[in-house]
XYZ file of C-alpha atoms in Angstrom:
566
model
C 120.800 90.417 50.980
C 121.912 86.881 50.132
C 124.511 86.632 47.388
C 125.133 83.849 44.933
C 128.384 82.889 46.633
C 128.177 84.193 50.231
C 128.286 87.907 50.332
C 130.500 89.323 53.081
C 127.600 89.849 55.522
C 124.194 88.862 54.302
C 122.311 89.683 57.511
C 122.012 93.448 57.578
C 121.297 93.778 61.295
C 120.634 97.045 63.156
C 123.684 98.521 64.836
C 122.082 98.309 68.278
C 122.507 94.908 69.876
C 119.409 95.450 72.023
C 117.311 95.394 68.833
C 118.528 91.983 67.764
C 116.777 88.650 68.223
C 117.764 85.954 70.692
C 118.481 82.605 69.051
C 119.714 79.877 71.372
C 121.676 76.819 70.348
C 118.655 74.503 70.933
C 116.560 76.815 68.745
C 119.247 76.614 66.059
C 119.215 72.812 66.340
C 115.440 72.892 65.750
C 116.001 75.079 62.696
C 118.444 72.460 61.363
C 116.052 69.572 62.059
C 115.644 68.773 58.335
C 119.390 68.800 57.685
C 121.786 65.909 57.932
C 123.895 66.785 60.964
C 127.474 65.506 60.676
C 128.752 66.882 63.964
C 127.042 68.273 67.055
C 128.940 69.398 70.168
C 128.058 68.368 73.687
C 125.238 70.387 75.221
C 126.296 73.983 75.800
C 124.319 77.122 76.561
C 124.615 79.624 73.714
C 122.560 82.626 72.664
C 123.199 84.203 69.264
C 122.199 87.794 68.488
C 123.729 88.165 65.026
C 125.085 85.926 62.318
C 127.602 86.480 59.548
C 127.886 84.432 56.401
C 131.504 84.285 55.225
C 132.585 83.487 51.667
C 135.261 81.010 50.642
C 137.661 83.840 49.816
C 137.166 85.814 53.043
C 138.353 84.732 56.478
C 136.750 87.398 58.663
C 133.464 89.210 58.980
C 132.435 92.351 60.817
C 129.664 92.461 63.413
C 127.966 95.291 65.323
C 130.295 96.675 67.980
C 127.915 95.942 70.843
C 127.490 92.290 69.853
C 130.166 90.331 71.658
C 131.914 87.419 70.034
C 130.124 85.009 72.370
C 126.844 86.003 70.681
C 128.241 85.800 67.156
C 127.332 82.947 64.813
C 129.333 82.299 61.660
C 127.891 80.424 58.714
C 130.777 79.188 56.628
C 132.206 76.423 54.499
C 134.290 73.626 55.915
C 137.493 75.020 54.437
C 137.667 78.225 56.484
C 135.766 77.212 59.666
C 138.895 76.553 61.716
C 140.502 79.917 60.819
C 137.317 81.856 61.640
C 136.846 80.209 65.026
C 140.507 80.625 65.976
C 140.297 84.284 65.046
C 137.132 84.671 67.191
C 137.732 82.281 70.139
C 134.310 82.981 71.683
C 132.244 82.625 68.498
C 130.269 79.662 67.181
C 129.728 78.373 63.651
C 127.374 76.442 61.403
C 129.651 74.662 58.959
C 128.169 73.681 55.592
C 129.732 70.571 54.097
C 129.189 69.780 50.415
C 128.118 66.318 49.263
C 131.626 65.455 48.083
C 133.382 66.825 51.169
C 134.414 65.487 54.554
C 135.010 67.442 57.723
C 138.637 68.612 57.688
C 140.901 67.368 60.459
C 142.035 70.892 61.402
C 138.695 71.673 63.076
C 139.177 69.142 65.874
C 140.480 71.766 68.299
C 137.362 73.925 67.714
C 134.851 71.091 67.360
C 133.076 72.101 70.590
C 132.075 75.400 68.926
C 130.453 74.250 65.727
C 127.649 72.300 64.150
C 128.422 70.680 60.806
C 125.576 69.912 58.394
C 125.467 68.422 54.923
C 124.675 71.113 52.360
C 121.884 69.946 50.064
C 120.766 73.233 48.541
C 122.673 76.208 47.198
C 124.611 78.053 49.893
C 122.762 81.262 49.187
C 119.392 79.566 49.717
C 120.475 78.218 53.115
C 121.560 81.706 54.115
C 118.239 83.081 52.976
C 116.399 80.588 55.144
C 118.548 81.337 58.171
C 118.189 85.060 57.689
C 114.433 84.654 57.421
C 114.451 82.710 60.694
C 116.417 85.423 62.510
C 114.196 88.143 61.073
C 111.061 86.208 61.974
C 112.190 86.044 65.614
C 113.257 89.688 65.583
C 109.803 90.773 64.394
C 108.196 88.560 67.063
C 110.236 89.957 69.946
C 109.663 93.531 68.748
C 105.918 92.846 68.648
C 106.005 91.468 72.206
C 107.864 94.587 73.330
C 105.286 96.787 71.612
C 102.364 95.022 73.326
C 104.029 95.353 76.720
C 104.923 99.021 76.180
C 101.357 99.989 75.277
C 100.034 97.927 78.203
C 98.195 95.443 76.035
C 96.588 92.221 77.205
C 97.973 88.772 77.886
C 95.740 87.407 75.137
C 97.405 89.731 72.629
C 100.792 88.543 73.821
C 99.820 84.888 73.361
C 98.267 85.497 69.944
C 101.387 87.339 68.796
C 103.368 84.207 69.693
C 101.261 81.830 67.608
C 103.213 82.315 64.330
C 106.424 81.339 66.160
C 105.302 78.717 68.657
C 102.216 77.453 66.757
C 100.836 75.659 69.835
C 97.894 76.296 72.151
C 98.872 78.597 75.040
C 97.019 79.766 78.137
C 97.653 81.434 81.509
C 96.100 80.372 84.832
C 96.229 82.233 88.139
C 97.064 80.934 91.608
C 93.480 79.698 91.988
C 93.915 77.748 88.711
C 91.419 79.943 86.859
C 92.160 80.609 83.173
C 92.857 84.322 82.705
C 94.156 84.330 79.091
C 94.434 82.002 76.088
C 95.348 82.018 72.426
C 92.391 82.789 70.213
C 94.004 81.808 66.903
C 94.678 78.210 67.995
C 91.710 76.263 69.341
C 91.992 73.860 72.302
C 93.445 70.715 70.688
C 91.826 67.970 72.789
C 89.094 67.136 75.281
C 91.282 68.091 78.260
C 91.973 71.612 77.043
C 88.432 72.088 75.724
C 87.152 71.224 79.187
C 89.598 73.669 80.769
C 88.396 76.456 78.480
C 84.714 75.569 78.986
C 84.967 75.564 82.790
C 87.565 78.331 82.991
C 89.635 76.321 85.453
C 92.213 73.529 85.454
C 90.837 70.049 86.001
C 91.232 68.326 89.400
C 93.717 65.890 87.806
C 95.927 68.744 86.617
C 95.691 70.560 89.926
C 96.735 67.343 91.666
C 99.989 67.437 89.686
C 101.279 70.011 92.198
C 102.635 72.391 89.588
C 102.268 75.244 92.079
C 104.863 73.567 94.285
C 107.591 73.817 91.623
C 110.663 75.888 92.422
C 110.902 79.258 90.734
C 112.288 79.293 87.162
C 111.710 75.596 86.614
C 109.797 74.049 83.726
C 107.024 71.554 84.254
C 106.964 69.119 81.320
C 104.577 66.201 80.859
C 104.713 63.650 78.088
C 101.484 62.524 76.334
C 99.306 60.492 78.684
C 95.747 59.365 79.272
C 94.881 63.002 79.954
C 95.985 64.275 76.538
C 97.707 62.921 73.417
C 100.033 65.932 73.364
C 103.035 66.832 75.460
C 102.503 69.744 77.835
C 104.842 72.449 79.049
C 104.212 74.852 81.922
C 106.256 77.340 83.849
C 105.269 78.679 87.290
C 104.986 82.442 87.647
C 106.386 83.840 90.889
C 106.143 87.479 91.888
C 107.991 88.535 95.030
C 108.552 84.801 95.593
C 104.780 84.316 95.758
C 103.066 81.924 93.368
C 100.919 83.932 90.950
C 99.986 81.245 88.434
C 101.483 79.519 85.409
C 101.981 79.863 81.670
C 101.062 76.591 79.921
C 101.301 75.145 76.429
C 99.892 72.099 74.671
C 102.437 70.947 72.088
C 99.803 70.100 69.503
C 101.564 71.522 66.416
C 105.247 71.777 67.330
C 106.926 68.988 69.320
C 108.337 69.592 72.782
C 112.069 70.264 72.332
C 114.728 72.208 74.200
C 114.470 74.846 71.474
C 110.730 75.205 72.080
C 111.462 75.611 75.782
C 113.790 78.492 74.922
C 111.075 80.144 72.810
C 108.744 79.634 75.765
C 111.292 81.361 78.031
C 111.447 84.361 75.701
C 107.676 84.660 75.931
C 107.853 84.338 79.724
C 110.456 87.092 79.933
C 108.321 89.502 77.937
C 105.154 88.557 79.823
C 106.562 89.188 83.310
C 105.825 92.964 83.316
C 102.229 92.165 82.371
C 101.955 89.559 85.124
C 103.292 92.113 87.605
C 100.780 94.721 86.457
C 97.961 92.186 86.688
C 99.173 91.083 90.122
C 99.074 94.650 91.398
C 95.558 95.191 90.100
C 94.330 91.885 91.575
C 95.987 92.545 94.920
C 94.442 96.000 95.038
C 91.027 94.520 94.334
C 91.080 91.443 96.569
C 93.607 92.045 99.340
C 94.965 95.566 98.922
C 97.623 95.437 101.574
C 98.638 91.805 101.862
C 102.296 92.609 102.453
C 101.392 95.071 105.209
C 99.201 92.478 106.920
C 101.931 89.848 106.512
C 104.354 92.248 108.193
C 101.929 92.668 111.090
C 101.381 88.896 111.336
C 105.115 88.426 111.686
C 105.370 91.293 114.213
C 107.969 92.981 112.042
C 109.271 96.346 113.278
C 107.125 99.206 111.983
C 106.975 102.891 112.827
C 103.729 104.547 113.875
C 103.942 106.708 110.762
C 104.174 103.644 108.529
C 101.228 101.952 110.252
C 99.070 105.088 110.007
C 99.906 105.493 106.321
C 99.086 101.864 105.568
C 95.789 102.064 107.438
C 94.891 105.192 105.497
C 95.679 103.468 102.198
C 93.390 100.625 103.260
C 90.672 103.160 104.135
C 90.767 102.045 107.777
C 90.420 104.540 110.586
C 92.875 104.362 113.466
C 89.901 103.615 115.729
C 88.860 100.588 113.656
C 88.189 97.385 115.552
C 89.306 94.005 114.261
C 88.736 90.305 114.686
C 90.756 87.550 113.018
C 89.341 84.263 111.745
C 91.718 81.435 110.813
C 90.136 78.966 108.400
C 91.780 75.559 108.720
C 92.394 74.854 105.041
C 95.695 74.810 103.137
C 95.526 76.589 99.785
C 98.567 74.615 98.631
C 97.007 71.171 99.173
C 93.347 71.988 98.463
C 93.418 74.927 96.037
C 89.921 74.542 94.607
C 88.254 74.160 98.002
C 90.376 76.936 99.486
C 89.335 79.284 96.679
C 85.663 78.587 97.349
C 86.091 79.070 101.098
C 88.003 82.318 100.553
C 85.212 83.675 98.376
C 82.634 82.689 100.985
C 84.637 84.263 103.813
C 84.864 87.515 101.858
C 81.139 88.021 102.586
C 81.565 87.749 106.363
C 80.780 90.858 108.402
C 78.739 92.375 105.541
C 81.767 92.143 103.259
C 84.044 94.120 105.578
C 86.747 91.462 105.514
C 90.188 91.009 103.997
C 90.678 87.354 102.993
C 94.052 85.896 102.044
C 96.225 82.815 102.357
C 98.936 82.879 105.003
C 101.302 79.986 105.674
C 99.058 76.886 105.713
C 95.754 78.639 106.442
C 93.290 81.048 104.915
C 92.719 84.150 107.041
C 89.771 86.518 107.227
C 90.472 89.829 108.925
C 87.128 91.352 109.896
C 86.938 95.070 110.605
C 84.353 97.580 111.795
C 84.165 101.111 113.167
C 84.056 101.354 116.963
C 80.899 99.549 118.041
C 79.629 97.289 120.787
C 78.078 94.482 118.761
C 79.198 94.688 115.104
C 81.952 92.101 115.677
C 80.161 90.081 118.345
C 81.063 86.415 118.643
C 77.448 85.410 118.188
C 77.283 87.097 114.760
C 80.659 85.683 113.719
C 79.781 82.132 114.784
C 76.425 82.199 112.992
C 78.000 83.494 109.778
C 80.886 81.022 109.828
C 78.548 78.102 110.414
C 76.279 79.172 107.557
C 78.875 80.291 104.990
C 81.908 78.106 105.698
C 81.333 75.074 107.926
C 77.998 73.788 106.649
C 78.753 74.053 102.893
C 82.491 73.193 102.960
C 83.174 71.439 106.284
C 86.030 73.831 107.084
C 86.540 74.630 110.771
C 87.585 78.045 112.062
C 89.457 79.527 114.979
C 88.336 82.998 116.086
C 90.328 85.590 117.995
C 88.978 88.142 120.394
C 88.212 91.689 119.265
C 91.227 93.991 119.185
C 91.882 97.621 118.378
C 95.486 97.883 117.156
C 96.514 96.351 113.846
C 100.017 95.950 115.293
C 98.525 93.238 117.516
C 97.534 91.137 114.518
C 100.182 88.535 115.357
C 98.633 88.098 118.809
C 95.159 87.670 117.332
C 96.592 85.044 114.988
C 98.054 83.248 117.981
C 94.664 83.344 119.720
C 92.854 81.851 116.743
C 95.497 79.142 116.324
C 95.275 78.293 120.038
C 91.512 77.931 119.704
C 92.028 75.495 116.831
C 94.722 73.663 118.758
C 92.324 73.161 121.690
C 89.264 72.287 119.620
C 89.204 68.675 120.853
C 89.350 69.873 124.459
C 86.503 72.304 123.852
C 84.491 69.522 122.226
C 85.131 67.256 125.230
C 83.799 69.889 127.625
C 80.653 70.369 125.566
C 80.091 66.620 125.438
C 80.608 66.280 129.203
C 78.140 69.120 129.790
C 75.671 67.471 127.402
C 75.582 70.638 125.294
C 76.147 68.940 121.939
C 79.162 69.779 119.803
C 80.637 72.893 118.232
C 79.557 73.517 114.686
C 83.025 74.001 113.347
C 83.771 77.351 115.019
C 86.150 77.573 117.990
C 86.477 80.797 119.955
C 89.582 81.788 121.827
C 87.248 82.826 124.649
C 86.305 79.144 125.034
C 89.960 78.123 124.992
C 91.194 80.859 127.329
C 90.708 79.013 130.631
C 92.522 75.964 129.282
C 95.347 78.173 128.109
C 95.587 79.792 131.548
C 95.748 76.506 133.459
C 98.371 75.118 131.070
C 101.616 75.072 133.112
C 103.798 76.173 130.199
C 105.308 79.651 130.225
C 103.158 82.683 129.481
C 104.170 85.637 127.341
C 103.465 88.966 129.055
C 102.562 90.803 125.843
C 100.143 88.058 124.857
C 98.590 87.900 128.321
C 97.966 91.634 128.381
C 96.451 91.438 124.908
C 93.992 88.712 125.962
C 92.330 91.115 128.420
C 92.940 94.411 126.628
C 89.517 94.712 125.015
C 86.645 93.863 127.359
C 83.193 95.339 127.719
C 83.799 95.729 131.468
C 86.375 98.406 130.743
C 83.912 100.261 128.525
C 81.131 100.041 131.129
C 83.527 101.216 133.843
C 84.648 104.241 131.763
C 81.033 105.178 131.005
C 80.108 104.860 134.681
C 82.843 107.365 135.498
C 81.779 109.739 132.729
C 78.027 109.523 133.373
C 77.990 109.046 137.146
C 76.283 105.643 136.834
C 77.197 102.301 138.364
C 76.153 99.545 135.959
C 79.441 97.738 136.532
C 78.543 96.931 140.148
C 75.068 95.810 139.118
C 76.581 93.502 136.507
C 79.056 92.069 139.021
C 76.410 91.291 141.645
C 74.218 89.672 138.992
C 77.034 87.308 137.985
C 78.214 86.775 141.541
C 74.702 85.779 142.686
C 74.450 83.333 139.771
C 71.879 85.523 137.970
C 69.533 85.846 140.925
C 67.840 89.129 140.035
C 65.841 89.164 143.305
C 69.015 88.938 145.414
C 70.625 91.725 143.411
C 67.546 93.914 143.743
C 67.499 93.462 147.514
C 71.232 94.198 147.835
C 71.120 97.305 145.674
C 67.716 98.487 146.867
C 66.262 98.303 143.372
C 63.192 96.774 141.848
C 63.815 93.287 140.428
C 62.468 94.338 137.021
C 64.914 97.239 136.965
C 67.787 94.800 137.475
C 66.557 92.582 134.660
C 66.000 95.611 132.407
C 69.596 96.799 132.789
C 71.046 93.301 132.396
C 69.010 92.756 129.238
C 70.152 96.128 127.947
C 73.822 95.157 128.435
C 73.318 91.800 126.719
C 71.609 93.358 123.699
C 74.137 96.149 123.461
C 77.110 93.782 123.303
C 75.207 90.920 121.630
C 75.948 88.077 124.032
C 73.903 85.708 126.178
C 74.560 85.169 129.871
C 72.509 81.991 129.790
C 75.567 80.274 128.253
C 78.161 79.104 130.750
C 81.068 80.061 128.514
C 79.876 83.684 128.424
C 79.554 83.777 132.219
C 82.978 82.179 132.679
C 84.557 84.816 130.482
C 82.805 87.691 132.253
C 83.829 86.407 135.689
C 87.397 86.053 134.429
C 87.323 89.622 133.134
C 86.113 90.778 136.537
C 89.040 88.999 138.192
C 91.419 90.857 135.882
C 89.567 94.075 136.727
C 90.044 93.466 140.438
C 93.682 92.549 139.852
C 94.594 95.578 137.767
C 92.371 98.340 139.141
C 93.455 100.334 142.172
C 91.902 99.473 145.541
C 90.626 103.029 145.921
C 88.747 102.843 142.614
C 87.198 99.491 143.500
C 86.149 100.828 146.916
C 84.491 103.779 145.240
C 82.575 101.586 142.792
C 81.224 99.208 145.385
C 80.741 101.781 148.131
C 78.327 103.549 145.834
C 76.741 100.242 144.953
C 76.078 99.502 148.597
C 74.170 102.741 148.815
C 72.069 101.973 145.735
C 72.801 101.888 142.026
C 72.705 105.268 140.357
C 71.529 103.995 137.021
C 67.965 103.130 137.958
């Protein structure tokens, strides 16, 4: 250990460089804070893994083979500093200058690689203190590694850092909820006590836009009206997605560049735990976000990949979907967006994936093949009750679709509905039907989209009419030798005159009404609303346009002879 007059190497470090501590130049400056500094070089980035104390008689010192000279720190007297640094051109030195000494002139050419301090105590005592500092950091980093390796908790990681950093530390997620904190240091002020009591950052802190920081950038705030202590935070990004932040109140140690470097060491060790936590949260809340994002961007994907991803999400290939776009930006209104996301998660009896995408929050509703589970009437009622009335957030709703690979088209539908919300409102006002209650269906926007003279995308156009109840009724008529499709057409065409339909099809009027009511209940819609009738008539026009003339003749020839379903 330390000798009376500088032993050759007083720091008996392990031979493996990976087991050594990381001591940066700013951290070393903090260690020397109580010393009288005679010379300090311009700011340079340095990380030391090993130090050697060299006696007056010796001019060199050995170091572990896997510790490069750039990570080597000499502690020496003024008389042999120049020789040591010339011999090791990449090394750095702490030069101890006695009370009766001055810095020698021959160190000028190496002055950018040394710190010179006035030696007040015995040399051996200074070396003991420095060795203790290195060992203290080595024990700390080894403890962090141990916690990570045994898959410990973030709280354990923060508590293990208290002896080194001494300040109050906590972690918040991307919804600004506190998910870990030091238990050995209490919240130092009213601000942090409030954060811990509520479990969430305050609105003032959220307004500071820390989540908008670039990756790998510190967020430092000097004492203010919010708190008498300086604050330091660092955003946590995983796969370039904001996960949360690690924050510190500098209540016991001041905010210095050296403290920032200690903070970075903690961040580096915590990243595997953040990644593990991220995976568990993603699995719980939005299991396959990256798959859905791929579908939203219409990225190339094989059928095998899509089937595998659907299976992982416990979704059958026959699953039906509907997409809701909630017009709220998680980045600008994080607290409100979090509340809306939680509310939307209960849509469709909880069969919904909710996640932020671009500047919106999305809710992907899903259900097994059914006629009414995803009906617009149910969706509108739920959105009004759970989202619009309590939070004032409006929604755009796509049509029902059957292929997850069409998710980008459903997103376009919902965004078009939102883009035309003022037009839809104008129509309702002109018809004296009141106003929408914050929910805008693509079905209501479809006619406006069609009459818009701008170019139409063939894939999107086909998608808009790919899932209609007319197709299902037509298929069932063919399978069951019925003809409800013709009955439905004549009912719409005669402007819901059941008597006229009955006369034309040679049926009783009550039979017509019975079948129409059955269709409405089955698919959960109401033909008394003009928008529903407009959509059905439009679907019939597409049916006439895309179905062969022979098939149409067969349907209506049979209808002229009397409907078979009565």
